PDB file of C-alpha atoms in Angstrom:
ATOM      1  CA  MET T   1     -12.346  22.955   4.942  1.00 30.00           C
ATOM      2  CA  PHE T   2     -14.703  20.429   6.495  1.00 33.00           C
ATOM      3  CA  VAL T   3     -17.299  18.850   4.222  1.00 34.00           C
ATOM      4  CA  ASP T   4     -20.167  16.661   5.438  1.00 36.00           C
ATOM      5  CA  PHE T   5     -22.445  14.797   3.038  1.00 34.00           C
ATOM      6  CA  PHE T   6     -25.488  12.689   3.894  1.00 33.00           C
ATOM      7  CA  LEU T   7     -26.169  10.504   0.884  1.00 34.00           C
ATOM      8  CA  ILE T   8     -27.379   6.921   0.767  1.00 31.00           C
ATOM      9  CA  SER T   9     -25.805   4.761  -1.900  1.00 33.00           C
ATOM     10  CA  THR T  10     -23.472   1.734  -2.337  1.00 35.00           C
ATOM     11  CA  PRO T  11     -19.541  -0.153  -2.718  1.00 40.00           C
ATOM     12  CA  HIS T  12     -17.286  -3.531  -3.235  1.00 46.00           C
ATOM     13  CA  THR T  13     -17.700  -7.229  -2.849  1.00 42.00           C
ATOM     14  CA  SER T  14     -15.959 -10.530  -3.098  1.00 40.00           C
ATOM     15  CA  VAL T  15     -18.585 -11.977  -0.771  1.00 43.00           C
ATOM     16  CA  THR T  16     -21.819 -13.715  -1.780  1.00 41.00           C
ATOM     17  CA  PRO T  17     -24.621 -11.168  -1.197  1.00 41.00           C
ATOM     18  CA  THR T  18     -27.147 -12.140   1.453  1.00 46.00           C
ATOM     19  CA  PRO T  19     -30.100 -10.271   3.007  1.00 43.00           C
ATOM     20  CA  ILE T  20     -28.932 -11.468   6.448  1.00 50.00           C
ATOM     21  CA  ASP T  21     -25.515 -10.423   7.681  1.00 67.00           C
ATOM     22  CA  PRO T  22     -23.713 -13.657   8.692  1.00 77.00           C
ATOM     23  CA  GLU T  23     -21.696 -13.897  11.912  1.00 86.00           C
ATOM     24  CA  THR T  24     -18.686 -15.101   9.915  1.00 87.00           C
ATOM     25  CA  TYR T  25     -17.690 -15.229   6.253  1.00 88.00           C
ATOM     26  CA  GLU T  26     -14.634 -16.329   4.293  1.00 88.00           C
ATOM     27  CA  VAL T  27     -12.617 -14.465   1.640  1.00 86.00           C
ATOM     28  CA  PHE T  28      -9.369 -15.714   0.059  1.00 84.00           C
ATOM     29  CA  GLY T  29      -9.227 -18.543   2.598  1.00 86.00           C
ATOM     30  CA  LYS T  30      -9.464 -16.245   5.619  1.00 88.00           C
ATOM     31  CA  THR T  31     -12.443 -16.200   7.988  1.00 90.00           C
ATOM     32  CA  TYR T  32     -13.787 -12.850   9.189  1.00 90.00           C
ATOM     33  CA  GLN T  33     -16.026 -12.207  12.194  1.00 91.00           C
ATOM     34  CA  THR T  34     -18.745  -9.570  11.892  1.00 92.00           C
ATOM     35  CA  MET T  35     -19.650  -7.248  14.776  1.00 94.00           C
ATOM     36  CA  ASP T  36     -22.916  -7.600  16.712  1.00 92.00           C
ATOM     37  CA  HIS T  37     -23.332  -3.813  16.747  1.00 93.00           C
ATOM     38  CA  SER T  38     -21.451  -0.648  15.840  1.00 94.00           C
ATOM     39  CA  ARG T  39     -22.068   1.390  19.011  1.00 91.00           C
ATOM     40  CA  GLY T  40     -18.982   3.337  19.995  1.00 87.00           C
ATOM     41  CA  TYR T  41     -16.891   2.106  17.057  1.00 91.00           C
ATOM     42  CA  LEU T  42     -13.949   4.385  16.274  1.00 88.00           C
ATOM     43  CA  ASP T  43     -10.737   3.450  14.485  1.00 89.00           C
ATOM     44  CA  ILE T  44      -7.792   5.133  12.830  1.00 89.00           C
ATOM     45  CA  GLY T  45      -5.983   3.621   9.869  1.00 89.00           C
ATOM     46  CA  ILE T  46      -5.635   3.591   6.098  1.00 92.00           C
ATOM     47  CA  ALA T  47      -8.526   4.027   3.650  1.00 95.00           C
ATOM     48  CA  SER T  48      -8.444   2.926   0.031  1.00 94.00           C
ATOM     49  CA  TRP T  49     -11.016   3.155  -2.773  1.00 94.00           C
ATOM     50  CA  TYR T  50     -12.419   0.970  -5.531  1.00 94.00           C
ATOM     51  CA  GLY T  51     -14.254   1.735  -8.735  1.00 87.00           C
ATOM     52  CA  THR T  52     -14.405   0.451 -12.323  1.00 82.00           C
ATOM     53  CA  GLU T  53     -13.679  -3.213 -11.580  1.00 86.00           C
ATOM     54  CA  PHE T  54     -16.695  -3.476  -9.281  1.00 87.00           C
ATOM     55  CA  HIS T  55     -19.018  -0.918 -10.940  1.00 90.00           C
ATOM     56  CA  GLY T  56     -22.480  -2.429 -11.490  1.00 87.00           C
ATOM     57  CA  ARG T  57     -21.849  -5.487  -9.331  1.00 88.00           C
ATOM     58  CA  LEU T  58     -23.832  -6.469  -6.273  1.00 91.00           C
ATOM     59  CA  THR T  59     -22.608  -5.325  -2.886  1.00 90.00           C
ATOM     60  CA  SER T  60     -22.634  -7.692   0.091  1.00 90.00           C
ATOM     61  CA  ASN T  61     -26.127  -6.611   1.128  1.00 87.00           C
ATOM     62  CA  GLY T  62     -27.515  -7.046  -2.396  1.00 88.00           C
ATOM     63  CA  GLU T  63     -27.460  -3.448  -3.676  1.00 91.00           C
ATOM     64  CA  ILE T  64     -25.910  -2.315  -6.963  1.00 91.00           C
ATOM     65  CA  PHE T  65     -22.524  -0.666  -6.613  1.00 92.00           C
ATOM     66  CA  ASP T  66     -22.184   2.686  -8.383  1.00 93.00           C
ATOM     67  CA  MET T  67     -18.593   3.896  -8.227  1.00 92.00           C
ATOM     68  CA  HIS T  68     -19.712   7.522  -8.625  1.00 92.00           C
ATOM     69  CA  GLU T  69     -22.042   7.454  -5.607  1.00 92.00           C
ATOM     70  CA  LEU T  70     -20.966   7.743  -1.957  1.00 93.00           C
ATOM     71  CA  SER T  71     -20.600   4.467  -0.060  1.00 95.00           C
ATOM     72  CA  ALA T  72     -18.122   2.310   1.837  1.00 96.00           C
ATOM     73  CA  ALA T  73     -17.022  -1.248   2.558  1.00 96.00           C
ATOM     74  CA  HIS T  74     -15.844  -2.596   5.915  1.00 96.00           C
ATOM     75  CA  LYS T  75     -14.763  -6.073   7.005  1.00 94.00           C
ATOM     76  CA  ALA T  76     -16.757  -6.276  10.228  1.00 94.00           C
ATOM     77  CA  LEU T  77     -19.294  -3.469  10.798  1.00 95.00           C
ATOM     78  CA  PRO T  78     -22.968  -4.506  10.558  1.00 94.00           C
ATOM     79  CA  LEU T  79     -24.629  -3.897   7.176  1.00 94.00           C
ATOM     80  CA  PRO T  80     -25.724  -1.187   6.808  1.00 94.00           C
ATOM     81  CA  THR T  81     -23.896   1.190   9.184  1.00 94.00           C
ATOM     82  CA  PHE T  82     -23.509   4.948   8.866  1.00 95.00           C
ATOM     83  CA  VAL T  83     -19.960   6.156   9.550  1.00 94.00           C
ATOM     84  CA  LYS T  84     -18.136   9.471   9.464  1.00 93.00           C
ATOM     85  CA  VAL T  85     -14.798   9.260   7.671  1.00 95.00           C
ATOM     86  CA  THR T  86     -12.243  12.034   8.244  1.00 92.00           C
ATOM     87  CA  ASN T  87      -9.255  12.470   5.926  1.00 92.00           C
ATOM     88  CA  LEU T  88      -6.386  13.216   8.309  1.00 89.00           C
ATOM     89  CA  GLU T  89      -4.336  14.835   5.540  1.00 88.00           C
ATOM     90  CA  ASN T  90      -6.787  17.636   4.723  1.00 88.00           C
ATOM     91  CA  GLY T  91      -9.530  17.534   7.399  1.00 86.00           C
ATOM     92  CA  LYS T  92     -12.344  16.764   4.938  1.00 90.00           C
ATOM     93  CA  LYS T  93     -15.190  14.618   6.280  1.00 91.00           C
ATOM     94  CA  LEU T  94     -17.915  12.469   4.742  1.00 92.00           C
ATOM     95  CA  VAL T  95     -20.861  10.612   6.193  1.00 93.00           C
ATOM     96  CA  LEU T  96     -21.082   7.291   4.349  1.00 94.00           C
ATOM     97  CA  ARG T  97     -23.281   4.232   4.450  1.00 94.00           C
ATOM     98  CA  VAL T  98     -21.371   0.951   4.762  1.00 96.00           C
ATOM     99  CA  ASN T  99     -23.134  -1.662   2.638  1.00 94.00           C
ATOM    100  CA  ASP T 100     -20.302  -3.914   1.477  1.00 94.00           C
ATOM    101  CA  ARG T 101     -17.425  -6.074   2.703  1.00 94.00           C
ATOM    102  CA  GLY T 102     -13.753  -5.215   2.326  1.00 92.00           C
ATOM    103  CA  PRO T 103     -11.020  -4.142   1.976  1.00 93.00           C
ATOM    104  CA  PHE T 104      -9.169  -7.456   1.966  1.00 88.00           C
ATOM    105  CA  HIS T 105      -5.720  -5.996   1.374  1.00 81.00           C
ATOM    106  CA  GLY T 106      -3.111  -5.394   4.055  1.00 75.00           C
ATOM    107  CA  ASP T 107      -4.104  -3.443   7.131  1.00 78.00           C
ATOM    108  CA  ARG T 108      -6.569  -1.060   5.466  1.00 90.00           C
ATOM    109  CA  VAL T 109      -9.562  -0.293   7.662  1.00 94.00           C
ATOM    110  CA  ILE T 110     -12.136   0.869   5.091  1.00 97.00           C
ATOM    111  CA  ASP T 111     -12.709   0.928   1.334  1.00 96.00           C
ATOM    112  CA  LEU T 112     -14.570   3.858  -0.213  1.00 97.00           C
ATOM    113  CA  SER T 113     -16.289   4.257  -3.543  1.00 96.00           C
ATOM    114  CA  TYR T 114     -14.421   6.292  -6.138  1.00 95.00           C
ATOM    115  CA  GLY T 115     -16.958   9.095  -5.702  1.00 95.00           C
ATOM    116  CA  ALA T 116     -16.297   9.218  -1.957  1.00 95.00           C
ATOM    117  CA  ALA T 117     -12.531   9.253  -2.548  1.00 95.00           C
ATOM    118  CA  LEU T 118     -12.974  12.235  -4.874  1.00 95.00           C
ATOM    119  CA  GLU T 119     -14.946  14.142  -2.233  1.00 94.00           C
ATOM    120  CA  LEU T 120     -12.314  13.379   0.425  1.00 95.00           C
ATOM    121  CA  GLY T 121      -9.517  14.435  -1.916  1.00 94.00           C
ATOM    122  CA  PHE T 122      -7.432  11.262  -2.247  1.00 93.00           C
ATOM    123  CA  ALA T 123      -8.602   9.640  -5.500  1.00 93.00           C
ATOM    124  CA  GLU T 124      -5.292  10.471  -7.195  1.00 90.00           C
ATOM    125  CA  GLN T 125      -3.056   8.996  -4.490  1.00 87.00           C
ATOM    126  CA  GLY T 126      -5.107   5.859  -3.805  1.00 86.00           C
ATOM    127  CA  THR T 127      -4.833   5.649  -0.003  1.00 91.00           C
ATOM    128  CA  VAL T 128      -4.950   8.069   2.922  1.00 91.00           C
ATOM    129  CA  PRO T 129      -4.906   7.941   6.745  1.00 91.00           C
ATOM    130  CA  VAL T 130      -8.414   8.379   8.161  1.00 92.00           C
ATOM    131  CA  VAL T 131     -10.530   8.248  11.284  1.00 91.00           C
ATOM    132  CA  VAL T 132     -13.639   6.069  10.949  1.00 94.00           C
ATOM    133  CA  GLU T 133     -16.407   6.649  13.481  1.00 92.00           C
ATOM    134  CA  SER T 134     -19.802   4.966  13.764  1.00 92.00           C
ATOM    135  CA  LEU T 135     -22.664   7.489  13.964  1.00 91.00           C
ATOM    136  CA  ASP T 136     -24.679   5.944  16.772  1.00 90.00           C
ATOM    137  CA  TRP T 137     -27.400   8.602  16.609  1.00 87.00           C
ATOM    138  CA  MET T 138     -28.123   7.572  12.998  1.00 89.00           C
ATOM    139  CA  ASN T 139     -27.636   3.819  13.421  1.00 92.00           C
ATOM    140  CA  TYR T 140     -29.598   3.542  16.678  1.00 90.00           C
ATOM    141  CA  PRO T 141     -32.102   6.436  16.777  1.00 87.00           C
ATOM    142  CA  ASP T 142     -34.187   4.654  19.448  1.00 86.00           C
ATOM    143  CA  ASP T 143     -31.278   5.025  21.880  1.00 84.00           C
ATOM    144  CA  GLY T 144     -32.045   8.726  22.141  1.00 72.00           C
ATOM    145  CA  PRO T 145     -29.979  11.839  21.318  1.00 65.00           C
ATOM    146  CA  GLU T 146     -26.310  12.030  22.161  1.00 61.00           C
ATOM    147  CA  GLU T 147     -24.019  14.940  22.863  1.00 56.00           C
ATOM    148  CA  PRO T 148     -21.226  15.248  20.281  1.00 57.00           C
ATOM    149  CA  VAL T 149     -17.905  13.982  21.630  1.00 61.00           C
ATOM    150  CA  SER T 150     -14.553  15.394  20.592  1.00 64.00           C
ATOM    151  CA  SER T 151     -11.731  12.901  20.122  1.00 70.00           C
ATOM    152  CA  TYR T 152      -8.134  13.997  20.577  1.00 79.00           C
ATOM    153  CA  TYR T 153      -5.105  12.463  18.929  1.00 86.00           C
ATOM    154  CA  LEU T 154      -1.413  13.127  19.383  1.00 90.00           C
ATOM    155  CA  GLN T 155       0.739  13.050  16.260  1.00 90.00           C
ATOM    156  CA  LEU T 156       4.521  12.700  16.035  1.00 93.00           C
ATOM    157  CA  GLY T 157       6.437  13.035  12.796  1.00 87.00           C
ATOM    158  CA  PRO T 158       6.385  12.850   9.870  1.00 89.00           C
ATOM    159  CA  TYR T 159       9.411  10.601   9.297  1.00 91.00           C
ATOM    160  CA  VAL T 160      10.879   9.576   5.951  1.00 90.00           C
ATOM    161  CA  ASP T 161      12.443   6.458   7.468  1.00 93.00           C
ATOM    162  CA  PRO T 162       9.713   3.951   8.436  1.00 93.00           C
ATOM    163  CA  ALA T 163      12.043   2.242  10.957  1.00 95.00           C
ATOM    164  CA  SER T 164      12.248   5.497  12.928  1.00 95.00           C
ATOM    165  CA  ALA T 165       8.469   5.720  13.122  1.00 94.00           C
ATOM    166  CA  TYR T 166       8.019   2.099  14.205  1.00 95.00           C
ATOM    167  CA  ASP T 167      10.792   2.374  16.808  1.00 96.00           C
ATOM    168  CA  LEU T 168       9.087   5.449  18.237  1.00 96.00           C
ATOM    169  CA  MET T 169       5.747   3.650  18.287  1.00 96.00           C
ATOM    170  CA  GLU T 170       7.231   0.838  20.390  1.00 96.00           C
ATOM    171  CA  ASN T 171       8.977   3.305  22.715  1.00 96.00           C
ATOM    172  CA  ILE T 172       5.719   5.173  23.330  1.00 95.00           C
ATOM    173  CA  ARG T 173       3.837   1.933  23.949  1.00 95.00           C
ATOM    174  CA  ASN T 174       6.439   0.927  26.529  1.00 95.00           C
ATOM    175  CA  LEU T 175       6.264   4.378  28.125  1.00 94.00           C
ATOM    176  CA  MET T 176       2.485   4.157  28.463  1.00 92.00           C
ATOM    177  CA  ASN T 177       2.653   0.617  29.849  1.00 92.00           C
ATOM    178  CA  GLU T 178       5.142   1.731  32.498  1.00 92.00           C
ATOM    179  CA  ASN T 179       2.727   4.481  33.559  1.00 88.00           C
ATOM    180  CA  GLY T 180      -0.499   2.460  33.378  1.00 88.00           C
ATOM    181  CA  ILE T 181      -1.876   4.349  30.359  1.00 86.00           C
ATOM    182  CA  GLU T 182      -3.794   2.591  27.596  1.00 85.00           C
ATOM    183  CA  HIS T 183      -4.285   4.204  24.192  1.00 85.00           C
ATOM    184  CA  PRO T 184      -3.919   2.810  20.667  1.00 88.00           C
ATOM    185  CA  VAL T 185      -0.648   3.766  18.960  1.00 92.00           C
ATOM    186  CA  LYS T 186      -0.286   3.327  15.201  1.00 90.00           C
ATOM    187  CA  VAL T 187       2.045   4.261  12.372  1.00 91.00           C
ATOM    188  CA  LEU T 188       0.211   5.765   9.401  1.00 87.00           C
ATOM    189  CA  GLN T 189       1.749   6.073   5.968  1.00 84.00           C
ATOM    190  CA  SER T 190       0.946   8.825   3.481  1.00 78.00           C
ATOM    191  CA  ALA T 191       2.631  10.577   0.567  1.00 68.00           C
ATOM    192  CA  ASP T 192       3.477  14.231   0.043  1.00 64.00           C
ATOM    193  CA  PRO T 193       2.708  15.984  -3.304  1.00 60.00           C
ATOM    194  CA  SER T 194       6.087  14.914  -4.707  1.00 68.00           C
ATOM    195  CA  GLY T 195       5.325  11.243  -3.991  1.00 70.00           C
ATOM    196  CA  ILE T 196       7.715  10.816  -1.054  1.00 80.00           C
ATOM    197  CA  HIS T 197       6.305   8.385   1.533  1.00 84.00           C
ATOM    198  CA  LEU T 198       5.956   9.797   5.023  1.00 86.00           C
ATOM    199  CA  TYR T 199       5.319   7.983   8.298  1.00 90.00           C
ATOM    200  CA  LYS T 200       3.521   9.473  11.311  1.00 91.00           C
ATOM    201  CA  VAL T 201       2.901   8.066  14.774  1.00 94.00           C
ATOM    202  CA  TRP T 202      -0.676   8.589  15.981  1.00 91.00           C
ATOM    203  CA  ILE T 203      -1.822   8.091  19.579  1.00 91.00           C
ATOM    204  CA  GLY T 204      -5.515   7.922  20.395  1.00 85.00           C
ATOM    205  CA  PRO T 205      -8.377   8.485  20.440  1.00 82.00           C
ATOM    206  CA  ILE T 206      -8.069  10.352  23.748  1.00 81.00           C
ATOM    207  CA  LEU T 207     -11.377  11.561  25.186  1.00 74.00           C
ATOM    208  CA  ASP T 208      -9.983  13.108  28.373  1.00 71.00           C
ATOM    209  CA  VAL T 209      -8.300  16.491  27.836  1.00 67.00           C
ATOM    210  CA  SER T 210      -6.321  16.293  31.081  1.00 67.00           C
ATOM    211  CA  ARG T 211      -5.015  12.844  30.110  1.00 68.00           C
ATOM    212  CA  GLU T 212      -3.987  14.201  26.716  1.00 69.00           C
ATOM    213  CA  LEU T 213      -1.960  16.966  28.354  1.00 75.00           C
ATOM    214  CA  GLU T 214      -0.402  14.518  30.818  1.00 82.00           C
ATOM    215  CA  LEU T 215       0.617  12.162  28.022  1.00 86.00           C
ATOM    216  CA  ALA T 216       2.038  14.984  25.874  1.00 88.00           C
ATOM    217  CA  VAL T 217       4.236  16.151  28.752  1.00 88.00           C
ATOM    218  CA  MET T 218       5.336  12.566  29.431  1.00 92.00           C
ATOM    219  CA  ILE T 219       6.394  12.110  25.792  1.00 94.00           C
ATOM    220  CA  ARG T 220       8.339  15.376  25.758  1.00 91.00           C
ATOM    221  CA  ASP T 221      10.063  14.567  29.059  1.00 92.00           C
ATOM    222  CA  ALA T 222      11.167  11.216  27.625  1.00 94.00           C
ATOM    223  CA  ASN T 223      12.738  13.072  24.660  1.00 94.00           C
ATOM    224  CA  PHE T 224      10.470  11.311  22.171  1.00 95.00           C
ATOM    225  CA  GLY T 225       9.515  14.554  20.443  1.00 92.00           C
ATOM    226  CA  ASN T 226       6.923  17.306  20.689  1.00 90.00           C
ATOM    227  CA  PRO T 227       3.480  15.789  19.913  1.00 90.00           C
ATOM    228  CA  VAL T 228       0.938  17.824  17.968  1.00 87.00           C
ATOM    229  CA  LYS T 229      -2.673  17.716  19.178  1.00 83.00           C
ATOM    230  CA  MET T 230      -5.207  16.765  16.486  1.00 81.00           C
ATOM    231  CA  GLU T 231      -8.921  17.062  17.218  1.00 75.00           C
ATOM    232  CA  VAL T 232     -11.696  15.130  15.457  1.00 69.00           C
ATOM    233  CA  ASN T 233     -15.283  16.076  16.279  1.00 60.00           C
TER     234      ASN T 233
END
């Protein structure tokens, strides 16, 4: 089931709130660079959520964080930015307003409010692999209407052994380099209902269907497995 919500609200901050988004800021001794704009932003990675500890505090753009509302935090996107977040485990989607900074833990790409995590179905497990996409038509309405674009991903796995997934990731990167192909390749970690950690290799986004087919054949011919096509639109 695919669920889309359009709700303006709030999330988490370790950053001094300011009405003007600074070009750089520092958290835990590390300096972060903010983006000039969000046009065309699309990333795949791990989402987490935050709640009680930050409930009632100010977000980075000076709003009050309500853990039960729908909102998000990002390290670099301009404040505010509307994004669509897709849970790659169950296909659920949410449109969220980024109004806070974070997450500042590991390689997580976005932090969601507890309410958003509930809607996306991962509040119990804590983290989940997601696609995060800036909604240019909402963030920059003066640019004019846009045709929806479908993004394709190729998935290999899952693997129980993380070393197997990371070895495959490097092999696919080398294969693409040898053939002059450039696409992001990442290993995403998730857990099955029994709590066993699983590791999947994701390639993309791929916007060209013919290139997706070419790459899938190339991976099969190299005996790296049979990739599954995943579409996000």
